[in-house]
PDB file of C-alpha atoms in Angstrom:
ATOM      1  CA  MET P 276      29.927  64.731   2.936  1.00 43.00           C
ATOM      2  CA  THR P 277      30.856  67.960   2.002  1.00 41.00           C
ATOM      3  CA  PRO P 278      28.557  71.085   0.107  1.00 45.00           C
ATOM      4  CA  LEU P 279      29.789  73.103  -2.659  1.00 42.00           C
ATOM      5  CA  ASN P 280      28.206  75.931  -4.572  1.00 45.00           C
ATOM      6  CA  ASP P 281      26.481  75.016  -7.606  1.00 45.00           C
ATOM      7  CA  SER P 282      29.349  76.870  -9.715  1.00 41.00           C
ATOM      8  CA  ASP P 283      31.649  73.948  -8.825  1.00 43.00           C
ATOM      9  CA  VAL P 284      29.962  70.806  -9.211  1.00 41.00           C
ATOM     10  CA  PRO P 285      27.341  69.995 -11.451  1.00 40.00           C
ATOM     11  CA  GLN P 286      23.973  69.065 -10.166  1.00 37.00           C
ATOM     12  CA  ARG P 287      23.456  64.905 -10.762  1.00 39.00           C
ATOM     13  CA  SER P 288      21.200  63.073  -9.245  1.00 36.00           C
ATOM     14  CA  ARG P 289      22.824  60.494  -6.660  1.00 36.00           C
ATOM     15  CA  VAL P 290      19.943  57.598  -7.561  1.00 37.00           C
ATOM     16  CA  SER P 291      19.350  55.331 -10.119  1.00 38.00           C
ATOM     17  CA  PHE P 292      15.970  53.887 -10.743  1.00 41.00           C
ATOM     18  CA  LEU P 293      15.395  50.924 -13.005  1.00 43.00           C
ATOM     19  CA  SER P 294      12.452  50.298 -15.029  1.00 44.00           C
ATOM     20  CA  THR P 295       9.433  48.226 -13.991  1.00 50.00           C
ATOM     21  CA  GLU P 296      10.215  45.358 -16.744  1.00 50.00           C
ATOM     22  CA  MET P 297      13.771  45.278 -15.120  1.00 50.00           C
ATOM     23  CA  THR P 298      12.492  45.180 -11.498  1.00 52.00           C
ATOM     24  CA  GLU P 299       9.868  42.586 -11.938  1.00 55.00           C
ATOM     25  CA  ALA P 300      12.982  40.031 -14.118  1.00 56.00           C
ATOM     26  CA  LYS P 301      14.757  40.670 -10.568  1.00 70.00           C
ATOM     27  CA  GLN P 302      17.445  41.735 -12.337  1.00 81.00           C
ATOM     28  CA  ILE P 303      20.058  43.308 -10.183  1.00 86.00           C
ATOM     29  CA  GLY P 304      20.550  47.347  -9.455  1.00 90.00           C
ATOM     30  CA  VAL P 305      22.192  49.591  -7.376  1.00 92.00           C
ATOM     31  CA  ARG P 306      19.355  52.773  -6.400  1.00 88.00           C
ATOM     32  CA  GLY P 307      21.982  54.556  -4.017  1.00 85.00           C
ATOM     33  CA  LEU P 308      25.475  54.345  -2.644  1.00 88.00           C
ATOM     34  CA  SER P 309      28.033  56.002   0.515  1.00 87.00           C
ATOM     35  CA  CYS P 310      31.022  55.883   1.438  1.00 90.00           C
ATOM     36  CA  TYR P 311      30.582  52.799   3.355  1.00 91.00           C
ATOM     37  CA  GLY P 312      28.466  50.707   0.495  1.00 92.00           C
ATOM     38  CA  PHE P 313      25.417  50.253  -1.850  1.00 93.00           C
ATOM     39  CA  ARG P 314      21.911  50.300  -1.450  1.00 89.00           C
ATOM     40  CA  MET P 315      20.414  47.633  -3.651  1.00 90.00           C
ATOM     41  CA  MET P 316      16.689  47.833  -5.635  1.00 86.00           C
ATOM     42  CA  ASP P 317      15.636  45.800  -3.133  1.00 84.00           C
ATOM     43  CA  GLY P 318      16.746  47.373  -0.398  1.00 83.00           C
ATOM     44  CA  SER P 319      19.404  45.710   1.208  1.00 88.00           C
ATOM     45  CA  PHE P 320      22.874  47.636   1.835  1.00 91.00           C
ATOM     46  CA  LEU P 321      26.140  45.644   1.015  1.00 93.00           C
ATOM     47  CA  TYR P 322      28.842  47.069   2.478  1.00 93.00           C
ATOM     48  CA  GLY P 323      32.630  48.112   0.510  1.00 94.00           C
ATOM     49  CA  PRO P 324      32.964  46.726  -2.747  1.00 96.00           C
ATOM     50  CA  VAL P 325      30.314  44.919  -4.827  1.00 96.00           C
ATOM     51  CA  ALA P 326      31.314  42.494  -8.138  1.00 96.00           C
ATOM     52  CA  LEU P 327      27.360  42.625  -9.778  1.00 95.00           C
ATOM     53  CA  PHE P 328      26.373  40.824 -12.445  1.00 94.00           C
ATOM     54  CA  PRO P 329      23.079  41.169 -14.231  1.00 91.00           C
ATOM     55  CA  LYS P 330      21.186  39.113 -11.620  1.00 89.00           C
ATOM     56  CA  SER P 331      23.593  38.287  -8.331  1.00 91.00           C
ATOM     57  CA  VAL P 332      25.933  40.575  -6.463  1.00 93.00           C
ATOM     58  CA  LEU P 333      28.899  39.170  -5.223  1.00 93.00           C
ATOM     59  CA  SER P 334      31.298  40.362  -2.646  1.00 93.00           C
ATOM     60  CA  TRP P 335      34.185  42.162  -4.398  1.00 94.00           C
ATOM     61  CA  ARG P 336      37.872  41.586  -2.275  1.00 92.00           C
ATOM     62  CA  VAL P 337      39.942  44.896  -3.134  1.00 94.00           C
ATOM     63  CA  HIS P 338      40.605  47.134  -0.053  1.00 93.00           C
ATOM     64  CA  THR P 339      41.437  50.546  -2.150  1.00 94.00           C
ATOM     65  CA  PRO P 340      41.483  51.463  -6.057  1.00 94.00           C
ATOM     66  CA  GLU P 341      44.644  50.517  -6.315  1.00 95.00           C
ATOM     67  CA  ASP P 342      43.956  47.226  -5.781  1.00 96.00           C
ATOM     68  CA  ILE P 343      41.721  47.389  -8.818  1.00 97.00           C
ATOM     69  CA  MET P 344      44.273  45.410 -10.779  1.00 95.00           C
ATOM     70  CA  PRO P 345      44.234  42.647 -13.969  1.00 95.00           C
ATOM     71  CA  ARG P 346      44.529  40.141 -10.277  1.00 94.00           C
ATOM     72  CA  SER P 347      41.474  41.347  -9.050  1.00 95.00           C
ATOM     73  CA  LEU P 348      39.461  41.211 -12.394  1.00 95.00           C
ATOM     74  CA  SER P 349      40.281  37.473 -13.338  1.00 93.00           C
ATOM     75  CA  LEU P 350      36.443  36.513 -12.612  1.00 90.00           C
ATOM     76  CA  PHE P 351      35.376  38.628 -15.238  1.00 94.00           C
ATOM     77  CA  ALA P 352      37.511  37.054 -17.825  1.00 93.00           C
ATOM     78  CA  MET P 353      36.723  33.645 -16.296  1.00 91.00           C
ATOM     79  CA  LEU P 354      32.815  34.179 -17.494  1.00 89.00           C
ATOM     80  CA  GLU P 355      31.443  32.297 -20.314  1.00 87.00           C
ATOM     81  CA  PRO P 356      29.865  33.795 -22.237  1.00 87.00           C
ATOM     82  CA  LYS P 357      32.571  36.478 -22.193  1.00 90.00           C
ATOM     83  CA  ILE P 358      31.154  39.353 -20.819  1.00 93.00           C
ATOM     84  CA  ASP P 359      30.490  42.257 -23.576  1.00 94.00           C
ATOM     85  CA  ILE P 360      31.661  45.015 -21.482  1.00 96.00           C
ATOM     86  CA  LEU P 361      33.133  45.904 -18.089  1.00 97.00           C
ATOM     87  CA  ILE P 362      31.912  48.719 -16.012  1.00 97.00           C
ATOM     88  CA  ILE P 363      34.353  49.897 -13.625  1.00 98.00           C
ATOM     89  CA  GLY P 364      33.576  52.772 -10.196  1.00 97.00           C
ATOM     90  CA  ALA P 365      36.842  53.200  -9.833  1.00 96.00           C
ATOM     91  CA  GLY P 366      35.549  55.707  -6.408  1.00 94.00           C
ATOM     92  CA  ASP P 367      36.531  59.415  -7.440  1.00 94.00           C
ATOM     93  CA  LYS P 368      37.256  61.247 -10.336  1.00 93.00           C
ATOM     94  CA  LYS P 369      41.218  60.638  -9.340  1.00 94.00           C
ATOM     95  CA  ASN P 370      41.430  57.238  -9.217  1.00 96.00           C
ATOM     96  CA  ILE P 371      40.398  57.026 -12.766  1.00 96.00           C
ATOM     97  CA  ASP P 372      43.290  57.610 -14.828  1.00 96.00           C
ATOM     98  CA  LYS P 373      45.167  55.583 -12.598  1.00 96.00           C
ATOM     99  CA  VAL P 374      42.672  52.713 -12.497  1.00 97.00           C
ATOM    100  CA  ARG P 375      42.052  52.653 -16.284  1.00 97.00           C
ATOM    101  CA  ALA P 376      46.401  52.444 -16.996  1.00 97.00           C
ATOM    102  CA  GLN P 377      46.567  49.393 -14.710  1.00 96.00           C
ATOM    103  CA  ILE P 378      43.680  47.189 -16.350  1.00 97.00           C
ATOM    104  CA  ALA P 379      42.754  48.338 -19.766  1.00 97.00           C
ATOM    105  CA  PRO P 380      45.943  46.557 -21.438  1.00 96.00           C
ATOM    106  CA  PHE P 381      44.429  43.430 -19.792  1.00 96.00           C
ATOM    107  CA  LEU P 382      40.834  43.547 -20.062  1.00 96.00           C
ATOM    108  CA  ARG P 383      42.183  44.171 -24.478  1.00 95.00           C
ATOM    109  CA  GLU P 384      43.903  41.105 -23.804  1.00 95.00           C
ATOM    110  CA  HIS P 385      40.630  39.365 -23.220  1.00 94.00           C
ATOM    111  CA  SER P 386      38.453  41.119 -26.061  1.00 94.00           C
ATOM    112  CA  ILE P 387      36.427  43.091 -23.106  1.00 96.00           C
ATOM    113  CA  GLY P 388      35.287  46.494 -23.715  1.00 96.00           C
ATOM    114  CA  LEU P 389      35.796  48.767 -20.388  1.00 97.00           C
ATOM    115  CA  GLU P 390      33.595  51.813 -19.224  1.00 97.00           C
ATOM    116  CA  ILE P 391      35.509  53.266 -16.438  1.00 97.00           C
ATOM    117  CA  SER P 392      34.069  56.244 -14.203  1.00 96.00           C
ATOM    118  CA  ASP P 393      33.787  57.392 -10.907  1.00 95.00           C
ATOM    119  CA  THR P 394      30.856  55.514  -8.950  1.00 95.00           C
ATOM    120  CA  GLU P 395      28.015  56.942  -9.020  1.00 91.00           C
ATOM    121  CA  ASP P 396      28.093  57.600 -12.808  1.00 94.00           C
ATOM    122  CA  ALA P 397      29.118  53.817 -12.906  1.00 96.00           C
ATOM    123  CA  ILE P 398      26.225  52.776 -10.950  1.00 94.00           C
ATOM    124  CA  ALA P 399      23.881  55.076 -13.734  1.00 93.00           C
ATOM    125  CA  THR P 400      25.157  52.953 -16.317  1.00 95.00           C
ATOM    126  CA  PHE P 401      25.345  49.254 -15.013  1.00 95.00           C
ATOM    127  CA  ASN P 402      21.746  50.045 -14.662  1.00 93.00           C
ATOM    128  CA  PHE P 403      20.784  51.336 -17.844  1.00 92.00           C
ATOM    129  CA  LEU P 404      22.860  48.629 -19.645  1.00 93.00           C
ATOM    130  CA  ASN P 405      21.632  45.746 -17.281  1.00 92.00           C
ATOM    131  CA  SER P 406      17.771  47.058 -18.213  1.00 88.00           C
ATOM    132  CA  GLU P 407      18.388  46.353 -21.793  1.00 88.00           C
ATOM    133  CA  GLY P 408      19.325  43.271 -21.306  1.00 88.00           C
ATOM    134  CA  ARG P 409      23.188  43.528 -22.153  1.00 91.00           C
ATOM    135  CA  TYR P 410      25.854  40.941 -20.481  1.00 92.00           C
ATOM    136  CA  ILE P 411      27.734  43.079 -18.795  1.00 95.00           C
ATOM    137  CA  ALA P 412      29.032  43.328 -15.290  1.00 96.00           C
ATOM    138  CA  ALA P 413      30.701  45.877 -12.756  1.00 97.00           C
ATOM    139  CA  GLY P 414      33.311  46.545 -10.734  1.00 97.00           C
ATOM    140  CA  LEU P 415      32.342  48.997  -8.434  1.00 97.00           C
ATOM    141  CA  TYR P 416      34.085  50.470  -5.221  1.00 97.00           C
ATOM    142  CA  PRO P 417      32.665  53.249  -2.834  1.00 95.00           C
ATOM    143  CA  PRO P 418      33.913  56.655  -3.013  1.00 93.00           C
ATOM    144  CA  ASP P 419      36.219  58.042  -0.495  1.00 89.00           C
ATOM    145  CA  ASP P 420      34.226  61.529  -0.553  1.00 79.00           C
ATOM    146  CA  LEU P 421      30.789  62.351  -1.914  1.00 73.00           C
ATOM    147  CA  ILE P 422      30.411  66.200  -2.678  1.00 66.00           C
ATOM    148  CA  ILE P 423      26.893  67.578  -3.214  1.00 65.00           C
ATOM    149  CA  THR P 424      25.803  71.154  -4.341  1.00 64.00           C
ATOM    150  CA  ASP P 425      23.667  73.347  -2.476  1.00 68.00           C
ATOM    151  CA  ALA P 426      20.641  72.133  -4.233  1.00 67.00           C
ATOM    152  CA  GLU P 427      21.437  68.974  -3.067  1.00 61.00           C
ATOM    153  CA  TYR P 428      21.912  69.803   0.394  1.00 64.00           C
ATOM    154  CA  GLY P 429      19.204  72.657   0.536  1.00 67.00           C
ATOM    155  CA  ARG P 430      16.498  69.483  -0.646  1.00 62.00           C
ATOM    156  CA  ALA P 431      17.365  67.248   1.893  1.00 61.00           C
ATOM    157  CA  MET P 432      17.468  69.546   4.533  1.00 63.00           C
ATOM    158  CA  ASN P 433      13.832  70.579   3.436  1.00 63.00           C
ATOM    159  CA  LEU P 434      12.806  66.870   3.888  1.00 60.00           C
ATOM    160  CA  LEU P 435      13.715  67.320   7.881  1.00 62.00           C
ATOM    161  CA  ARG P 436      10.753  68.534  10.180  1.00 59.00           C
ATOM    162  CA  ALA P 437      10.520  70.097  13.627  1.00 59.00           C
ATOM    163  CA  TRP P 438       9.132  67.970  16.247  1.00 52.00           C
ATOM    164  CA  ASP P 439       6.265  70.185  17.273  1.00 57.00           C
ATOM    165  CA  THR P 440       4.855  69.065  12.710  1.00 61.00           C
ATOM    166  CA  VAL P 441       5.132  65.448  13.060  1.00 55.00           C
ATOM    167  CA  GLU P 442       1.861  63.909  13.572  1.00 58.00           C
ATOM    168  CA  GLU P 443       3.366  62.493  17.091  1.00 54.00           C
ATOM    169  CA  HIS P 444       5.813  63.475  19.135  1.00 50.00           C
ATOM    170  CA  PRO P 445       9.040  61.021  18.559  1.00 48.00           C
ATOM    171  CA  LEU P 446       9.328  60.371  22.407  1.00 49.00           C
ATOM    172  CA  PHE P 447       6.015  58.340  22.231  1.00 50.00           C
ATOM    173  CA  TRP P 448       6.306  56.966  18.744  1.00 50.00           C
ATOM    174  CA  GLY P 449       5.401  53.303  19.292  1.00 49.00           C
ATOM    175  CA  LEU P 450       3.337  54.157  22.802  1.00 48.00           C
ATOM    176  CA  ASP P 451       0.275  54.423  21.994  1.00 51.00           C
ATOM    177  CA  ASP P 452       0.570  50.412  20.219  1.00 51.00           C
ATOM    178  CA  SER P 453       1.727  49.269  23.146  1.00 48.00           C
ATOM    179  CA  ILE P 454      -1.449  50.804  25.170  1.00 48.00           C
ATOM    180  CA  ASN P 455      -3.152  49.006  22.602  1.00 53.00           C
ATOM    181  CA  GLN P 456      -2.088  45.522  23.266  1.00 52.00           C
ATOM    182  CA  ALA P 457      -2.247  45.877  26.570  1.00 52.00           C
ATOM    183  CA  GLU P 458      -5.932  46.310  26.511  1.00 54.00           C
ATOM    184  CA  ASP P 459      -6.156  43.463  23.444  1.00 55.00           C
ATOM    185  CA  LEU P 460      -4.732  41.216  26.411  1.00 51.00           C
ATOM    186  CA  VAL P 461      -6.950  42.645  28.947  1.00 52.00           C
ATOM    187  CA  LYS P 462      -9.725  41.812  26.833  1.00 53.00           C
ATOM    188  CA  LYS P 463      -8.858  37.978  26.493  1.00 52.00           C
ATOM    189  CA  ILE P 464      -8.997  38.137  29.775  1.00 52.00           C
ATOM    190  CA  TRP P 465     -11.968  39.489  31.052  1.00 50.00           C
ATOM    191  CA  SER P 466     -14.840  38.278  28.546  1.00 51.00           C
ATOM    192  CA  GLY P 467     -16.369  41.361  26.186  1.00 51.00           C
ATOM    193  CA  GLY P 468     -19.223  43.068  28.536  1.00 54.00           C
ATOM    194  CA  ASP P 469     -17.141  42.509  31.861  1.00 57.00           C
ATOM    195  CA  PHE P 470     -14.404  44.264  30.507  1.00 54.00           C
ATOM    196  CA  GLU P 471     -16.052  47.380  29.123  1.00 61.00           C
ATOM    197  CA  LYS P 472     -18.036  47.477  32.796  1.00 62.00           C
ATOM    198  CA  LEU P 473     -14.227  47.127  34.722  1.00 56.00           C
ATOM    199  CA  ARG P 474     -13.633  50.048  32.519  1.00 60.00           C
ATOM    200  CA  ASP P 475     -16.273  52.287  33.497  1.00 65.00           C
ATOM    201  CA  LYS P 476     -15.661  51.798  37.287  1.00 57.00           C
ATOM    202  CA  VAL P 477     -11.733  52.727  36.771  1.00 55.00           C
ATOM    203  CA  ASN P 478     -12.816  55.750  34.677  1.00 60.00           C
ATOM    204  CA  ASN P 479     -15.332  57.030  37.435  1.00 64.00           C
ATOM    205  CA  ILE P 480     -12.652  56.495  40.333  1.00 57.00           C
TER     206      ILE P 480
END
């Protein structure tokens, strides 16, 4: 990821949230992305390009943005009833015009509306239209380069804490739990009062 000045790139959110109603309806939504794939609203992470539908998601077999062509859209065209809009996330902005030229005639022939943008914006569009109950689908290709602003980078750094400010030393995380589990096991072996007497003797040595 490459941090840039605020003057170079407008500040944008990289997380899309679904409404409570959409979550309860178990509709598909994306809440984050990286160069490797997508974080879904249920917390799962899907690697590589994905094909999204209102309540399901599939792996989308395109290796590069250049592979987004009529052949790779055949699944979307075969759906019945026909989808209203196909949202394409072409990865980075530089891919949009080329991908549009490759697929627009095919979708026009099948009377399917096209909404194409970089993948970050495509995620927001899909989440919004899906929450509205529109019959849509999306093909998302992970961006090759995520560009973040100085403000976004600063907020991320503010989430980091020095080791001496956390409640427990990182090297000892989980150690107390192990000690407590061992003590519980000893308690099972030594009945109640006997265990307390034994521990007192050990402490007095």
